[in-house]
Short mmCIF file of C-alpha atoms in Angstrom, two decimals:
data_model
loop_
_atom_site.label_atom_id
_atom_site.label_comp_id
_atom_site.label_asym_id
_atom_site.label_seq_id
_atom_site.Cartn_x
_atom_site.Cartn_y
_atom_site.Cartn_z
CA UNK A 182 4.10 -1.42 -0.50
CA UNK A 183 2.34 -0.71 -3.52
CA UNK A 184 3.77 1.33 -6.55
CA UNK A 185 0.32 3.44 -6.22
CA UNK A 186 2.52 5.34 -3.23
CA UNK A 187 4.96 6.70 -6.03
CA UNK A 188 2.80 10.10 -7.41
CA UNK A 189 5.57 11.88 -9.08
CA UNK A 190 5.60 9.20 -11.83
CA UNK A 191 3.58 10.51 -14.28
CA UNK A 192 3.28 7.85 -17.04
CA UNK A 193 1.73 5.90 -13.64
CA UNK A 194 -0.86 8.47 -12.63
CA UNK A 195 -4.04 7.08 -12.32
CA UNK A 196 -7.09 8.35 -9.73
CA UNK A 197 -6.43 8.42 -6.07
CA UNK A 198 -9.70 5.77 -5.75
CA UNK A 199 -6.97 3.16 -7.82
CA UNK A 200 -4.87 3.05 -4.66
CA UNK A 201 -7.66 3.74 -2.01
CA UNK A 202 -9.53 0.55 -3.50
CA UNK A 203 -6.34 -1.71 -2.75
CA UNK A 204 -5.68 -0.16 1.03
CA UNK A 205 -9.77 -0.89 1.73
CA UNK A 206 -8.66 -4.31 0.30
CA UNK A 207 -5.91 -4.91 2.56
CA UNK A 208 -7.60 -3.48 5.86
CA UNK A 209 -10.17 -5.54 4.92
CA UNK A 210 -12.66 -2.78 4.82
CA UNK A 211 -15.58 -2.50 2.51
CA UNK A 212 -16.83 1.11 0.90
CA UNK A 213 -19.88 0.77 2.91
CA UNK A 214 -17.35 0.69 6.12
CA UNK A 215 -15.71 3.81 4.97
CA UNK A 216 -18.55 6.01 3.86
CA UNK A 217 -19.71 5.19 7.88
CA UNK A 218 -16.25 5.95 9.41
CA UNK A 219 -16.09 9.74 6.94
CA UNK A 220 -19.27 10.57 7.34
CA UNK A 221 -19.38 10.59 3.55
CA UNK A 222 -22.58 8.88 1.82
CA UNK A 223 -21.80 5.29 -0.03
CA UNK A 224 -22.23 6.82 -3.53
CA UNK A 225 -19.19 9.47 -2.99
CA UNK A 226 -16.82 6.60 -1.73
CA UNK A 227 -18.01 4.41 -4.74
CA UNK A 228 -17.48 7.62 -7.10
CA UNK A 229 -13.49 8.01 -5.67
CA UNK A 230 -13.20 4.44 -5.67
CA UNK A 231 -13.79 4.63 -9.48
CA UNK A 232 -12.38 7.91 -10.18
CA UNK A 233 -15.61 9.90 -11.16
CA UNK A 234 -15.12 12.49 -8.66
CA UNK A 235 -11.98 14.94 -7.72
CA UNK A 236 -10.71 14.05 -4.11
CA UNK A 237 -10.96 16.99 -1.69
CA UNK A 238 -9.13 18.23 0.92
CA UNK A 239 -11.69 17.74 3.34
CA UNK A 240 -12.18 13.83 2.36
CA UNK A 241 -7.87 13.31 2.42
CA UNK A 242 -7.94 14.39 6.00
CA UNK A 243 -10.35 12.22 6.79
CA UNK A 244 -9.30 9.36 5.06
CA UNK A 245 -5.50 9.68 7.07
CA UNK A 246 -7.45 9.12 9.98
CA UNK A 247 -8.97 6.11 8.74
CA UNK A 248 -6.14 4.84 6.50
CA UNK A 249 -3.27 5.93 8.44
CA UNK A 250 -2.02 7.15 4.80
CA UNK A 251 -1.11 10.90 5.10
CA UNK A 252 -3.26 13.31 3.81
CA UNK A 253 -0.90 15.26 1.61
CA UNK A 254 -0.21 11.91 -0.11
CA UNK A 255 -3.77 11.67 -1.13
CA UNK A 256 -3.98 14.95 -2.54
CA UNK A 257 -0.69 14.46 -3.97
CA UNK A 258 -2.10 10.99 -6.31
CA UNK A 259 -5.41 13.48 -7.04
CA UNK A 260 -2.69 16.73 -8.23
CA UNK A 261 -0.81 13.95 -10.57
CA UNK A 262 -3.52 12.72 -11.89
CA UNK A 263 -5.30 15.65 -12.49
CA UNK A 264 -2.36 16.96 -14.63
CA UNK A 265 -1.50 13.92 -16.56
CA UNK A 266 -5.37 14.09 -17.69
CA UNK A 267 -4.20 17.36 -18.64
CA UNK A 268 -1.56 16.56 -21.05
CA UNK A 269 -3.49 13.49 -22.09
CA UNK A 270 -6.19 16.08 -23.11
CA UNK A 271 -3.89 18.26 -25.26
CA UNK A 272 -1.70 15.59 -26.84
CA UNK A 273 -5.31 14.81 -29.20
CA UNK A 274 -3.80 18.13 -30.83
CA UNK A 275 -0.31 17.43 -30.88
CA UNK A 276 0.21 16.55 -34.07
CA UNK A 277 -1.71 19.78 -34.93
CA UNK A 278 0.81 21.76 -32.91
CA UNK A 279 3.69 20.11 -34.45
CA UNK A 280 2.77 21.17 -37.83
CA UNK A 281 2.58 24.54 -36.15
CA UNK A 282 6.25 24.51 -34.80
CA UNK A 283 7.40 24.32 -38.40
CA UNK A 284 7.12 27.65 -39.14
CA UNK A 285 9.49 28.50 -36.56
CA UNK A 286 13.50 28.64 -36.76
CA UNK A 287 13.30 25.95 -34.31
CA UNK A 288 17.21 24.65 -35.26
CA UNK A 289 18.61 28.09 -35.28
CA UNK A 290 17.25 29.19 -31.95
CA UNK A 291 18.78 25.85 -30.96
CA UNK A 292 22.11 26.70 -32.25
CA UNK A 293 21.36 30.11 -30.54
CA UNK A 294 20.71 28.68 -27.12
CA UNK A 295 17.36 30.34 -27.20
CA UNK A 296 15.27 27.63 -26.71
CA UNK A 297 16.37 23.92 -24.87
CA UNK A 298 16.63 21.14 -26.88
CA UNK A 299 14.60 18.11 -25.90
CA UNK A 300 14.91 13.91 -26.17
CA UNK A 301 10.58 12.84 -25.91
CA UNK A 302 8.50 13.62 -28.70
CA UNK A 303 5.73 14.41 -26.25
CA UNK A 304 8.03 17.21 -24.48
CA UNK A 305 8.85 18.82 -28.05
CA UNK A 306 6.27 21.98 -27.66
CA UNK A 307 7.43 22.62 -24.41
CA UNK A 308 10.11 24.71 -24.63
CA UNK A 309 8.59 26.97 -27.32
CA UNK A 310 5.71 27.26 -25.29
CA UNK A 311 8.10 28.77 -22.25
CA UNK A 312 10.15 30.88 -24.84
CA UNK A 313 7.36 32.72 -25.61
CA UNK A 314 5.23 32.14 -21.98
CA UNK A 315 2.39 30.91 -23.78
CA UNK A 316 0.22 27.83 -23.17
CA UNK A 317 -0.94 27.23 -26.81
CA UNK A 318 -0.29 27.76 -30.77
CA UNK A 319 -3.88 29.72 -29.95
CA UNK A 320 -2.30 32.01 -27.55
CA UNK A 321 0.56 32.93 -29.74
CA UNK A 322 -1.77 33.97 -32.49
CA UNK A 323 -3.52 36.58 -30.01
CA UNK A 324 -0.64 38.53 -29.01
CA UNK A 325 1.75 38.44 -32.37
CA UNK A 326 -0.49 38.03 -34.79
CA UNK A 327 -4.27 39.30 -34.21
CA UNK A 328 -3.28 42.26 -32.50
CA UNK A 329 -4.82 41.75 -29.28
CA UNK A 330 -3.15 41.87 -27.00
CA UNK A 331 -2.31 45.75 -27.61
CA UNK A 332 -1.26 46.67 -24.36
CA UNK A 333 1.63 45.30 -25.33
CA UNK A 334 2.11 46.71 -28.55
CA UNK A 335 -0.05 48.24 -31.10
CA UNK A 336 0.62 46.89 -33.96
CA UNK A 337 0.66 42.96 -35.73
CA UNK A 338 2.49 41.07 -37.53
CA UNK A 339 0.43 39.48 -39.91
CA UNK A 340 1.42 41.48 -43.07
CA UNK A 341 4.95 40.83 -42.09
CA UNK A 342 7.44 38.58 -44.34
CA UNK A 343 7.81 35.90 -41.85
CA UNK A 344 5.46 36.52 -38.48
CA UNK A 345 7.18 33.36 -36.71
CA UNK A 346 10.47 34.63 -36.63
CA UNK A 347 9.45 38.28 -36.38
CA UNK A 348 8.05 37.31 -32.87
CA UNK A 349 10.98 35.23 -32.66
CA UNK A 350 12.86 38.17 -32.49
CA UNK A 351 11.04 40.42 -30.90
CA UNK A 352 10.56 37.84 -27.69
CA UNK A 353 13.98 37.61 -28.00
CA UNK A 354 14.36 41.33 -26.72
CA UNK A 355 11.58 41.23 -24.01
CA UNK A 356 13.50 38.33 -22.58
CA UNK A 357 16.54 40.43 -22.55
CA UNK A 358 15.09 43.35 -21.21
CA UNK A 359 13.89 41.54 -18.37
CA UNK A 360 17.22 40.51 -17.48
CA UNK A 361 18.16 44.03 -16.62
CA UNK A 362 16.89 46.17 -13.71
CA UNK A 363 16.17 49.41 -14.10
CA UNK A 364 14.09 52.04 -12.72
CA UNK A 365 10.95 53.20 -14.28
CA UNK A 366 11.13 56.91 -14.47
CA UNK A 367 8.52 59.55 -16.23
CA UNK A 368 9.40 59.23 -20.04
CA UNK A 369 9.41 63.27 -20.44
CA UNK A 370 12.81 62.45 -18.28
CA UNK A 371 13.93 59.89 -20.39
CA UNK A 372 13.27 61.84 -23.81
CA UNK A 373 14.72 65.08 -21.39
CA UNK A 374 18.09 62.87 -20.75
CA UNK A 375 18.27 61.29 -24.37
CA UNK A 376 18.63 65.56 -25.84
CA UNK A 377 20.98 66.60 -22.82
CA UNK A 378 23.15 63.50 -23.91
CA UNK A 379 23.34 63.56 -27.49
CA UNK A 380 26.47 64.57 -27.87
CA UNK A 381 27.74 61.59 -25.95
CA UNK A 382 26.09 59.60 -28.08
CA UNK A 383 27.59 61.11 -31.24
CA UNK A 384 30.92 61.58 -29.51
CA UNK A 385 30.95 57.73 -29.28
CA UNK A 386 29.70 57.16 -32.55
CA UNK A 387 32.86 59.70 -34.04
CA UNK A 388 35.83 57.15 -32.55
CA UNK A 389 34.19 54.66 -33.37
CA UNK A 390 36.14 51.17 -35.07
CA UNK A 391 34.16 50.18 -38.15
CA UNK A 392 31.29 47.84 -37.37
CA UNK A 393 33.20 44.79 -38.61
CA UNK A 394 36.44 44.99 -36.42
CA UNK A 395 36.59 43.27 -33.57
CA UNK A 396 36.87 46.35 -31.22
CA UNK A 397 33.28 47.70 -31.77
CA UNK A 398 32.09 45.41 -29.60
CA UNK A 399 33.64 47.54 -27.31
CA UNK A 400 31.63 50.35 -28.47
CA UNK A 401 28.65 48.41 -28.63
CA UNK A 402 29.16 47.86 -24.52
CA UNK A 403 30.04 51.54 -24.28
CA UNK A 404 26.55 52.65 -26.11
CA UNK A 405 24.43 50.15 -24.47
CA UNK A 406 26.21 52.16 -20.94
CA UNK A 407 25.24 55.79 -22.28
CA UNK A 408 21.52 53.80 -22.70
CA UNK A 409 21.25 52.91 -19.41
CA UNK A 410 22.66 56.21 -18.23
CA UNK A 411 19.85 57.87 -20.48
CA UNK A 412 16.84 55.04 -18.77
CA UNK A 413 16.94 53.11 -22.09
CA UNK A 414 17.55 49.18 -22.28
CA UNK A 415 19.68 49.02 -25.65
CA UNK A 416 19.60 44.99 -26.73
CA UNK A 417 21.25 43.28 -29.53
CA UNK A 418 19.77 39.94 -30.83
CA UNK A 419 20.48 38.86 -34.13
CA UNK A 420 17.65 38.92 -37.04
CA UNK A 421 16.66 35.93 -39.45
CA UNK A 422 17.36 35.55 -42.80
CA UNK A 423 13.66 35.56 -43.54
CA UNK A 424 13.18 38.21 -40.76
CA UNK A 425 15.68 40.75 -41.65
CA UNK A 426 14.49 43.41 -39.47
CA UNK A 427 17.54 46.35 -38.09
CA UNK A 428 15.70 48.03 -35.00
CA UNK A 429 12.36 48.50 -32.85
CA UNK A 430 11.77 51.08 -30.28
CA UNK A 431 9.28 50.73 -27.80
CA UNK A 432 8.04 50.73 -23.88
CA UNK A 433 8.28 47.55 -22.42
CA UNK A 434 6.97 47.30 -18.75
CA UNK A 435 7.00 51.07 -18.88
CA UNK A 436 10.95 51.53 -19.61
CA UNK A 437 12.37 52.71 -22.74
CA UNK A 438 13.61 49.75 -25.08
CA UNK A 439 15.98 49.90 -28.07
CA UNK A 440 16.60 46.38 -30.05
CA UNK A 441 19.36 46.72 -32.99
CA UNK A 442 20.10 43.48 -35.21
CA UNK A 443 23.20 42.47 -33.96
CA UNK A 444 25.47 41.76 -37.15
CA UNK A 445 25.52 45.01 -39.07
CA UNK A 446 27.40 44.79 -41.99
CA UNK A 447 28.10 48.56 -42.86
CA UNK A 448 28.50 51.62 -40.39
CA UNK A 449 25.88 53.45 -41.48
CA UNK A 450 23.40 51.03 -41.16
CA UNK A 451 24.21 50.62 -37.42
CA UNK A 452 24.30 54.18 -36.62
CA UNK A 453 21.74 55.37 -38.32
CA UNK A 454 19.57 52.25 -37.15
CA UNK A 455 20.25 53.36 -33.42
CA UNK A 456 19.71 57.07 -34.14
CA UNK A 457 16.25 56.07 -35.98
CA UNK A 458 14.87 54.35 -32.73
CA UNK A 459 16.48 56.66 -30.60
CA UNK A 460 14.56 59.22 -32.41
CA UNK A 461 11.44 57.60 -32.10
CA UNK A 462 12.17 57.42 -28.12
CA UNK A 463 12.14 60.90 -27.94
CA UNK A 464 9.21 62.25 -30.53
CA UNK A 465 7.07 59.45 -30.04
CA UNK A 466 4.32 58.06 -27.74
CA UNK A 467 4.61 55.24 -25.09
CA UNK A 468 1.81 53.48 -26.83
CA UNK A 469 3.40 52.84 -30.22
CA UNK A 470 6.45 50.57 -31.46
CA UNK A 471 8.55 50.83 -34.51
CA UNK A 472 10.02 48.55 -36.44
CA UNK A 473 12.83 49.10 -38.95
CA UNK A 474 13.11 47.65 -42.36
CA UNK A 475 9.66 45.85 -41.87
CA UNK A 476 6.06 46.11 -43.48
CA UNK A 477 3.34 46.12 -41.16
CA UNK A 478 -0.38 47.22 -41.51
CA UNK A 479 -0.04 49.87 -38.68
CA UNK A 480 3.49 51.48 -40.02
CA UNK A 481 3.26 55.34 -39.65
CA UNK A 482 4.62 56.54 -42.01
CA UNK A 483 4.41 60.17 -40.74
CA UNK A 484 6.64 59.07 -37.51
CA UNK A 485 9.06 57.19 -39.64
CA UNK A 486 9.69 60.31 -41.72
CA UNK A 487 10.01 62.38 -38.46
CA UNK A 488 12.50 59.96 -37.18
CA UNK A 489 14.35 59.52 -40.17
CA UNK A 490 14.74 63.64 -40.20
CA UNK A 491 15.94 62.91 -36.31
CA UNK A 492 18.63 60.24 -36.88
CA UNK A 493 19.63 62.37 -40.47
CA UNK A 494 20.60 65.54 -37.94
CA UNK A 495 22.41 63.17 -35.65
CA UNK A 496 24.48 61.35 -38.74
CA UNK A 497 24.89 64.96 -40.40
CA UNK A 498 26.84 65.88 -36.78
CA UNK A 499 29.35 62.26 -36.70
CA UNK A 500 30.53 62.94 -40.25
CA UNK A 501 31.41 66.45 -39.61
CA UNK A 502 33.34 65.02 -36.70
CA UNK A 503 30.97 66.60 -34.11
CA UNK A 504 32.33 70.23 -34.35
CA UNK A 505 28.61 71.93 -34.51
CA UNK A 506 27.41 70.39 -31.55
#
């Protein structure tokens, strides 16, 4: 039997009419035959024959009654070959998206496991492309860079150090937070839960091992379990060198998220990181997101200061051992 009965080969996809020309051939049927036993005029059969025309549904059933050649076969040759015109389409800007790649910290979100690594050229934008569930360089610009797509957060990354990993990072976190379930509640009874559990929080932060020993990952578990207690996702995903941010705060898919840099050198910097975007949880709006130790366009500098004051109050109560709360 021919090789035109293997779709799911795409380096051999070619037009259904390819294989339908051979199987006239060997019934020894002309297209004048078919277009009489369809009920299809000659010119459609001549434009499947050479591939001018999409096959439909309609025109597979009727050809498995002629042909004998199931109809989910024919559509099947007309899918394939639809999609490898597809890719044939976008590798004239390959190279163009290539050049694009290189701004991103392709090896290290290798080394990371972020991203899968891959052996054909041609398959090389691929898994960037599903990393951040985009179809295009185009696409990526929109929603990190140009602001956009604001629903999902007001501000861009343009004025930003390094945009590419910024968003790097940032995806990073959304993937994360969609990894854990949890219910979406009303946020006044998430900010409502965050001030009826601070001392928790700076109980934990009080026996706390230093940042560097091997225990606080311990704590780190234990803070991430007051989060969730509190209806906030608390991530960890480690910054770039060229991307240095500590924290962002925001509502992702209408739950509470907190994303620290996960490799804090110095105590403070991790606790007063977390109290920062914890503040900003509970004085702030749904609608905005913080980043810390970034320049953006959009930064208010108003809210910083306010939760800056908030995450002072909360240091202020670990040092003195949490005897005023």
């Amino acid at each position: 039997m021919s090789k035109c009965l293997d779709p799911m080969n795409l380096a051999m996809a070619f037009p259904p009419g390819d294989f339908l020309g051979e199987k006239l051939e060997e019934m020894g049927m002309d297209a004048n035959d078919l277009a009489s036993r369809i009920g299809r005029s000659q010119k459609t059969v001549n434009d499947i024959l050479m591939g001018k025309c999409t096959l439909s549904p309609e025109v597979a059933v009727d050809l498995e009654c002629v042909t004998e050649v199931p109809a989910d076969h024919w559509l099947g040759l007309q899918r394939f070959y639809d999609e490898w015109t597809v890719l044939k389409k976008r590798e004239k800007g390959f190279g163009s998206i290539l050049e694009w790649m290189k701004n991103f910290p392709l090896q290290e979100m290798l080394k990371r496991k972020w991203i899968d690594a891959v052996q054909a050229a041609a398959d090389k934008v691929q898994p960037l492309f599903k990393f951040f569930a985009v179809c295009s360089p185009k696409a990526w610009e929109n929603y990190y860079y140009k602001q956009q797509l604001k629903v999902a957060f007001r501000i861009s990354l343009a004025e930003s150090r390094d945009p590419y990993a910024m968003s790097v990072w940032l995806r990073r976190g959304e993937i994360l937070a969609d990894e854990i379930a949890m219910e979406k509640i009303p946020d006044k009874k998430v900010r409502s839960n965050v001030k009826n559990m601070l001392p928790e929080f700076i109980a934990l932060a009080v026996k706390s091992p230093s940042v560097t020993a091997p225990e606080f990952s311990k704590t780190k578990k234990k803070l991430q379990a007051l989060c969730a207690k509190a209806n906030i996702k608390l991530l960890y995903v480690e910054n770039f060198k060229t991307a240095p941010v500590h924290g962002a705060s925001r509502w992702y898919k209408d739950v509470a998220v907190i994303q620290l840099h996960d490799g804090f050198e110095t105590d403070g910097g991790f606790w007063y990181t977390f109290f920062h975007e914890l503040g900003h949880i509970v004085l702030h709006g749904k609608k905005d997101m913080f980043l810390k130790n970034v320049e953006y366009r959009s930064r208010d500098l108003v809210k910083d200061a306010e939760a800056d004051a908030f995450a002072q109050k909360q240091i202020a109560a670990v040092e003195d051992g949490g005897k005023k709360l």
